[in-house]
Amino acid sequence: MVTATRRIAMSDLSRQKRLEAEVGTDGLSDRHTVGQAVEHYLDAMRIRQNGLRWTAFSRGVKLDSKTELSDIPEADREWTVMPEVSAGGR
């Protein structure tokens, strides 16, 4: 299977913590999901999850954490990784 996205770039909102990963060689395969790639980023950057759910956005749109990397189009190869937040909920 040919992966649509060979390289993904993940960073935080401030772009201070950035990771570029080559799918298939940097610990991620085309069968990994967006959620697993986010976990890979958090581990590599030594970011503690602190009980929060983390997600990735590309071009202002939230990526489905269950989508396999092979299904991510080339246009969505740069992600912003951030914790999900809710307004005032318990």
CSV table of N, CA and C in Angstrom, one decimal:
chain,number,residue,atom,x,y,z
A,1,MET,N,0.8,-1.2,0.0
A,1,MET,CA,0.0,0.0,0.0
A,1,MET,C,0.9,1.2,0.0
A,2,VAL,N,0.6,2.2,-0.9
A,2,VAL,CA,1.3,3.4,-0.9
A,2,VAL,C,0.7,4.4,0.0
A,3,THR,N,1.5,5.1,0.8
A,3,THR,CA,1.0,6.1,1.8
A,3,THR,C,0.8,7.4,1.1
A,4,ALA,N,-0.3,8.0,1.2
A,4,ALA,CA,-0.6,9.3,0.6
A,4,ALA,C,0.4,10.4,1.2
A,5,THR,N,0.6,10.3,2.5
A,5,THR,CA,1.5,11.3,3.2
A,5,THR,C,2.7,10.5,3.7
A,6,ARG,N,3.8,10.9,3.1
A,6,ARG,CA,5.1,10.2,3.4
A,6,ARG,C,5.7,10.9,4.7
A,7,ARG,N,5.5,12.2,4.8
A,7,ARG,CA,6.1,12.9,6.0
A,7,ARG,C,5.0,13.7,6.6
A,8,ILE,N,4.9,13.7,7.9
A,8,ILE,CA,4.0,14.6,8.6
A,8,ILE,C,4.8,15.5,9.6
A,9,ALA,N,4.4,16.7,9.7
A,9,ALA,CA,5.0,17.6,10.6
A,9,ALA,C,4.0,18.0,11.7
A,10,MET,N,4.4,17.8,12.9
A,10,MET,CA,3.5,18.1,14.1
A,10,MET,C,4.2,19.2,14.9
A,11,SER,N,3.4,20.1,15.4
A,11,SER,CA,3.9,21.2,16.3
A,11,SER,C,2.8,21.6,17.2
A,12,ASP,N,3.3,22.3,18.3
A,12,ASP,CA,2.3,22.9,19.2
A,12,ASP,C,1.9,24.3,18.7
A,13,LEU,N,0.9,24.9,19.4
A,13,LEU,CA,0.4,26.2,18.9
A,13,LEU,C,1.5,27.2,18.7
A,14,SER,N,2.5,27.3,19.5
A,14,SER,CA,3.5,28.3,19.4
A,14,SER,C,4.6,27.9,18.4
A,15,ARG,N,4.5,26.7,17.9
A,15,ARG,CA,5.5,26.2,17.0
A,15,ARG,C,6.9,26.0,17.6
A,16,GLN,N,7.0,26.0,18.9
A,16,GLN,CA,8.3,25.8,19.5
A,16,GLN,C,8.7,24.4,19.6
A,17,LYS,N,7.7,23.5,19.7
A,17,LYS,CA,8.0,22.0,19.7
A,17,LYS,C,7.5,21.4,18.5
A,18,ARG,N,8.5,21.1,17.6
A,18,ARG,CA,8.1,20.6,16.2
A,18,ARG,C,8.8,19.3,16.0
A,19,LEU,N,8.0,18.4,15.4
A,19,LEU,CA,8.5,17.0,15.1
A,19,LEU,C,8.1,16.7,13.6
A,20,GLU,N,9.1,16.3,12.8
A,20,GLU,CA,8.8,15.8,11.5
A,20,GLU,C,9.0,14.3,11.5
A,21,ALA,N,8.1,13.6,11.1
A,21,ALA,CA,8.2,12.1,11.1
A,21,ALA,C,8.0,11.6,9.7
A,22,GLU,N,8.9,10.7,9.2
A,22,GLU,CA,8.7,10.0,8.0
A,22,GLU,C,7.9,8.8,8.2
A,23,VAL,N,6.8,8.7,7.6
A,23,VAL,CA,5.9,7.5,7.8
A,23,VAL,C,6.6,6.3,7.2
A,24,GLY,N,6.7,5.3,8.0
A,24,GLY,CA,7.4,4.1,7.6
A,24,GLY,C,8.8,3.9,8.1
A,25,THR,N,9.4,5.0,8.6
A,25,THR,CA,10.7,4.9,9.1
A,25,THR,C,11.0,5.5,10.5
A,26,ASP,N,10.1,6.4,10.9
A,26,ASP,CA,10.3,7.1,12.2
A,26,ASP,C,9.4,6.6,13.3
A,27,GLY,N,9.1,5.3,13.3
A,27,GLY,CA,8.2,4.7,14.4
A,27,GLY,C,6.8,4.8,14.1
A,28,LEU,N,6.4,5.3,12.9
A,28,LEU,CA,5.0,5.4,12.5
A,28,LEU,C,4.9,4.7,11.1
A,29,SER,N,3.8,3.8,11.0
A,29,SER,CA,3.5,3.2,9.7
A,29,SER,C,2.3,3.8,9.1
A,30,ASP,N,2.0,3.4,7.9
A,30,ASP,CA,0.7,3.9,7.3
A,30,ASP,C,-0.5,3.4,8.0
A,31,ARG,N,-0.3,2.3,8.8
A,31,ARG,CA,-1.4,1.7,9.5
A,31,ARG,C,-1.7,2.3,10.8
A,32,HIS,N,-0.8,3.2,11.3
A,32,HIS,CA,-1.0,3.9,12.5
A,32,HIS,C,-2.1,5.0,12.3
A,33,THR,N,-2.8,5.3,13.4
A,33,THR,CA,-3.9,6.3,13.3
A,33,THR,C,-3.4,7.7,13.7
A,34,VAL,N,-4.2,8.7,13.4
A,34,VAL,CA,-3.8,10.1,13.8
A,34,VAL,C,-3.6,10.1,15.3
A,35,GLY,N,-4.5,9.4,16.1
A,35,GLY,CA,-4.4,9.4,17.5
A,35,GLY,C,-3.1,8.8,18.0
A,36,GLN,N,-2.6,7.8,17.3
A,36,GLN,CA,-1.3,7.2,17.7
A,36,GLN,C,-0.2,8.1,17.3
A,37,ALA,N,-0.3,8.8,16.2
A,37,ALA,CA,0.7,9.7,15.8
A,37,ALA,C,0.8,10.9,16.8
A,38,VAL,N,-0.3,11.3,17.3
A,38,VAL,CA,-0.3,12.4,18.3
A,38,VAL,C,0.4,11.9,19.6
A,39,GLU,N,0.1,10.6,20.0
A,39,GLU,CA,0.8,10.1,21.2
A,39,GLU,C,2.3,10.0,20.9
A,40,HIS,N,2.7,9.6,19.7
A,40,HIS,CA,4.1,9.6,19.3
A,40,HIS,C,4.7,10.9,19.5
A,41,TYR,N,4.0,12.0,19.0
A,41,TYR,CA,4.5,13.4,19.1
A,41,TYR,C,4.7,13.7,20.6
A,42,LEU,N,3.7,13.5,21.4
A,42,LEU,CA,3.7,13.8,22.8
A,42,LEU,C,4.9,13.1,23.5
A,43,ASP,N,5.1,11.9,23.2
A,43,ASP,CA,6.2,11.1,23.8
A,43,ASP,C,7.6,11.7,23.4
A,44,ALA,N,7.7,12.0,22.1
A,44,ALA,CA,9.0,12.5,21.5
A,44,ALA,C,9.3,13.9,22.1
A,45,MET,N,8.3,14.7,22.3
A,45,MET,CA,8.5,16.0,22.8
A,45,MET,C,8.5,16.1,24.3
A,46,ARG,N,8.2,14.9,25.0
A,46,ARG,CA,8.2,14.8,26.4
A,46,ARG,C,7.1,15.8,27.0
A,47,ILE,N,5.9,15.7,26.4
A,47,ILE,CA,4.8,16.5,26.9
A,47,ILE,C,3.9,15.6,27.6
A,48,ARG,N,3.6,15.9,28.9
A,48,ARG,CA,2.7,15.1,29.7
A,48,ARG,C,1.3,15.4,29.3
A,49,GLN,N,0.5,14.4,29.3
A,49,GLN,CA,-0.9,14.6,28.9
A,49,GLN,C,-1.8,15.1,30.0
A,50,ASN,N,-1.4,15.0,31.2
A,50,ASN,CA,-2.1,15.5,32.4
A,50,ASN,C,-3.6,15.3,32.4
A,51,GLY,N,-3.9,14.1,31.9
A,51,GLY,CA,-5.3,13.7,31.9
A,51,GLY,C,-6.2,14.3,30.9
A,52,LEU,N,-5.5,15.1,30.0
A,52,LEU,CA,-6.3,15.7,28.9
A,52,LEU,C,-6.3,14.9,27.6
A,53,ARG,N,-7.3,15.0,26.8
A,53,ARG,CA,-7.3,14.4,25.5
A,53,ARG,C,-6.7,15.4,24.5
A,54,TRP,N,-5.7,14.9,23.8
A,54,TRP,CA,-5.0,15.7,22.8
A,54,TRP,C,-5.5,15.3,21.4
A,55,THR,N,-5.5,16.3,20.5
A,55,THR,CA,-6.0,16.1,19.2
A,55,THR,C,-5.1,16.9,18.2
A,56,ALA,N,-5.3,16.6,16.9
A,56,ALA,CA,-4.5,17.3,15.9
A,56,ALA,C,-5.5,18.1,14.9
A,57,PHE,N,-5.0,19.2,14.5
A,57,PHE,CA,-5.7,20.0,13.5
A,57,PHE,C,-4.8,20.2,12.3
A,58,SER,N,-5.5,20.2,11.1
A,58,SER,CA,-4.8,20.6,9.9
A,58,SER,C,-5.6,21.5,9.1
A,59,ARG,N,-5.0,22.7,8.7
A,59,ARG,CA,-5.7,23.7,8.0
A,59,ARG,C,-7.0,24.1,8.7
A,60,GLY,N,-6.9,24.2,10.1
A,60,GLY,CA,-8.0,24.6,10.9
A,60,GLY,C,-9.1,23.6,11.1
A,61,VAL,N,-8.9,22.4,10.7
A,61,VAL,CA,-10.0,21.4,10.8
A,61,VAL,C,-9.4,20.2,11.7
A,62,LYS,N,-10.2,19.8,12.6
A,62,LYS,CA,-9.8,18.7,13.5
A,62,LYS,C,-9.8,17.4,12.8
A,63,LEU,N,-8.7,16.7,12.9
A,63,LEU,CA,-8.5,15.4,12.3
A,63,LEU,C,-9.1,14.3,13.1
A,64,ASP,N,-9.8,13.4,12.5
A,64,ASP,CA,-10.4,12.2,13.2
A,64,ASP,C,-9.2,11.4,13.8
A,65,SER,N,-9.2,11.1,15.1
A,65,SER,CA,-8.1,10.4,15.7
A,65,SER,C,-8.1,8.9,15.2
A,66,LYS,N,-9.1,8.4,14.6
A,66,LYS,CA,-9.2,7.0,14.2
A,66,LYS,C,-8.8,6.9,12.7
A,67,THR,N,-8.5,8.0,12.0
A,67,THR,CA,-8.1,7.9,10.6
A,67,THR,C,-6.7,7.4,10.5
A,68,GLU,N,-6.5,6.4,9.6
A,68,GLU,CA,-5.1,5.9,9.4
A,68,GLU,C,-4.3,6.9,8.6
A,69,LEU,N,-3.0,6.9,8.9
A,69,LEU,CA,-2.1,7.8,8.2
A,69,LEU,C,-2.1,7.6,6.7
A,70,SER,N,-2.4,6.4,6.2
A,70,SER,CA,-2.5,6.2,4.8
A,70,SER,C,-3.6,6.9,4.2
A,71,ASP,N,-4.6,7.3,5.0
A,71,ASP,CA,-5.8,8.0,4.4
A,71,ASP,C,-5.7,9.6,4.6
A,72,ILE,N,-4.6,10.1,5.1
A,72,ILE,CA,-4.4,11.5,5.2
A,72,ILE,C,-3.8,12.0,3.9
A,73,PRO,N,-4.5,13.0,3.3
A,73,PRO,CA,-4.0,13.6,2.0
A,73,PRO,C,-2.8,14.4,2.2
A,74,GLU,N,-2.0,14.6,1.2
A,74,GLU,CA,-0.8,15.4,1.2
A,74,GLU,C,-1.1,16.8,1.7
A,75,ALA,N,-2.2,17.4,1.4
A,75,ALA,CA,-2.5,18.7,1.8
A,75,ALA,C,-2.6,18.8,3.4
A,76,ASP,N,-2.9,17.7,4.0
A,76,ASP,CA,-3.0,17.7,5.5
A,76,ASP,C,-1.8,17.1,6.2
A,77,ARG,N,-0.6,17.4,5.7
A,77,ARG,CA,0.6,16.8,6.3
A,77,ARG,C,1.2,17.7,7.4
A,78,GLU,N,0.7,18.9,7.6
A,78,GLU,CA,1.2,19.7,8.7
A,78,GLU,C,0.1,19.9,9.8
A,79,TRP,N,0.4,19.4,11.0
A,79,TRP,CA,-0.6,19.4,12.1
A,79,TRP,C,-0.2,20.3,13.2
A,80,THR,N,-1.2,20.9,13.9
A,80,THR,CA,-1.1,21.5,15.1
A,80,THR,C,-1.7,20.6,16.2
A,81,VAL,N,-0.9,20.2,17.2
A,81,VAL,CA,-1.3,19.3,18.2
A,81,VAL,C,-1.6,20.1,19.5
A,82,MET,N,-2.8,19.9,20.0
A,82,MET,CA,-3.2,20.6,21.2
A,82,MET,C,-4.2,19.9,22.0
A,83,PRO,N,-4.3,20.2,23.3
A,83,PRO,CA,-5.3,19.5,24.1
A,83,PRO,C,-6.7,20.0,23.8
A,84,GLU,N,-7.6,19.1,23.9
A,84,GLU,CA,-9.0,19.5,23.7
A,84,GLU,C,-9.5,20.3,24.9
A,85,VAL,N,-10.2,21.3,24.7
A,85,VAL,CA,-10.7,22.1,25.8
A,85,VAL,C,-12.2,22.2,25.7
A,86,SER,N,-12.9,22.4,26.9
A,86,SER,CA,-14.3,22.6,26.9
A,86,SER,C,-14.6,23.8,27.7
A,87,ALA,N,-15.6,24.5,27.4
A,87,ALA,CA,-15.9,25.8,28.1
A,87,ALA,C,-16.8,25.5,29.3
A,88,GLY,N,-16.2,25.5,30.5
A,88,GLY,CA,-17.0,25.5,31.7
A,88,GLY,C,-17.7,24.2,32.0
A,89,GLY,N,-17.4,23.1,31.4
A,89,GLY,CA,-18.0,21.8,31.7
A,89,GLY,C,-17.4,21.1,32.9
A,90,ARG,N,-18.1,20.2,33.5
A,90,ARG,CA,-17.6,19.4,34.5
A,90,ARG,C,-17.2,18.1,34.1
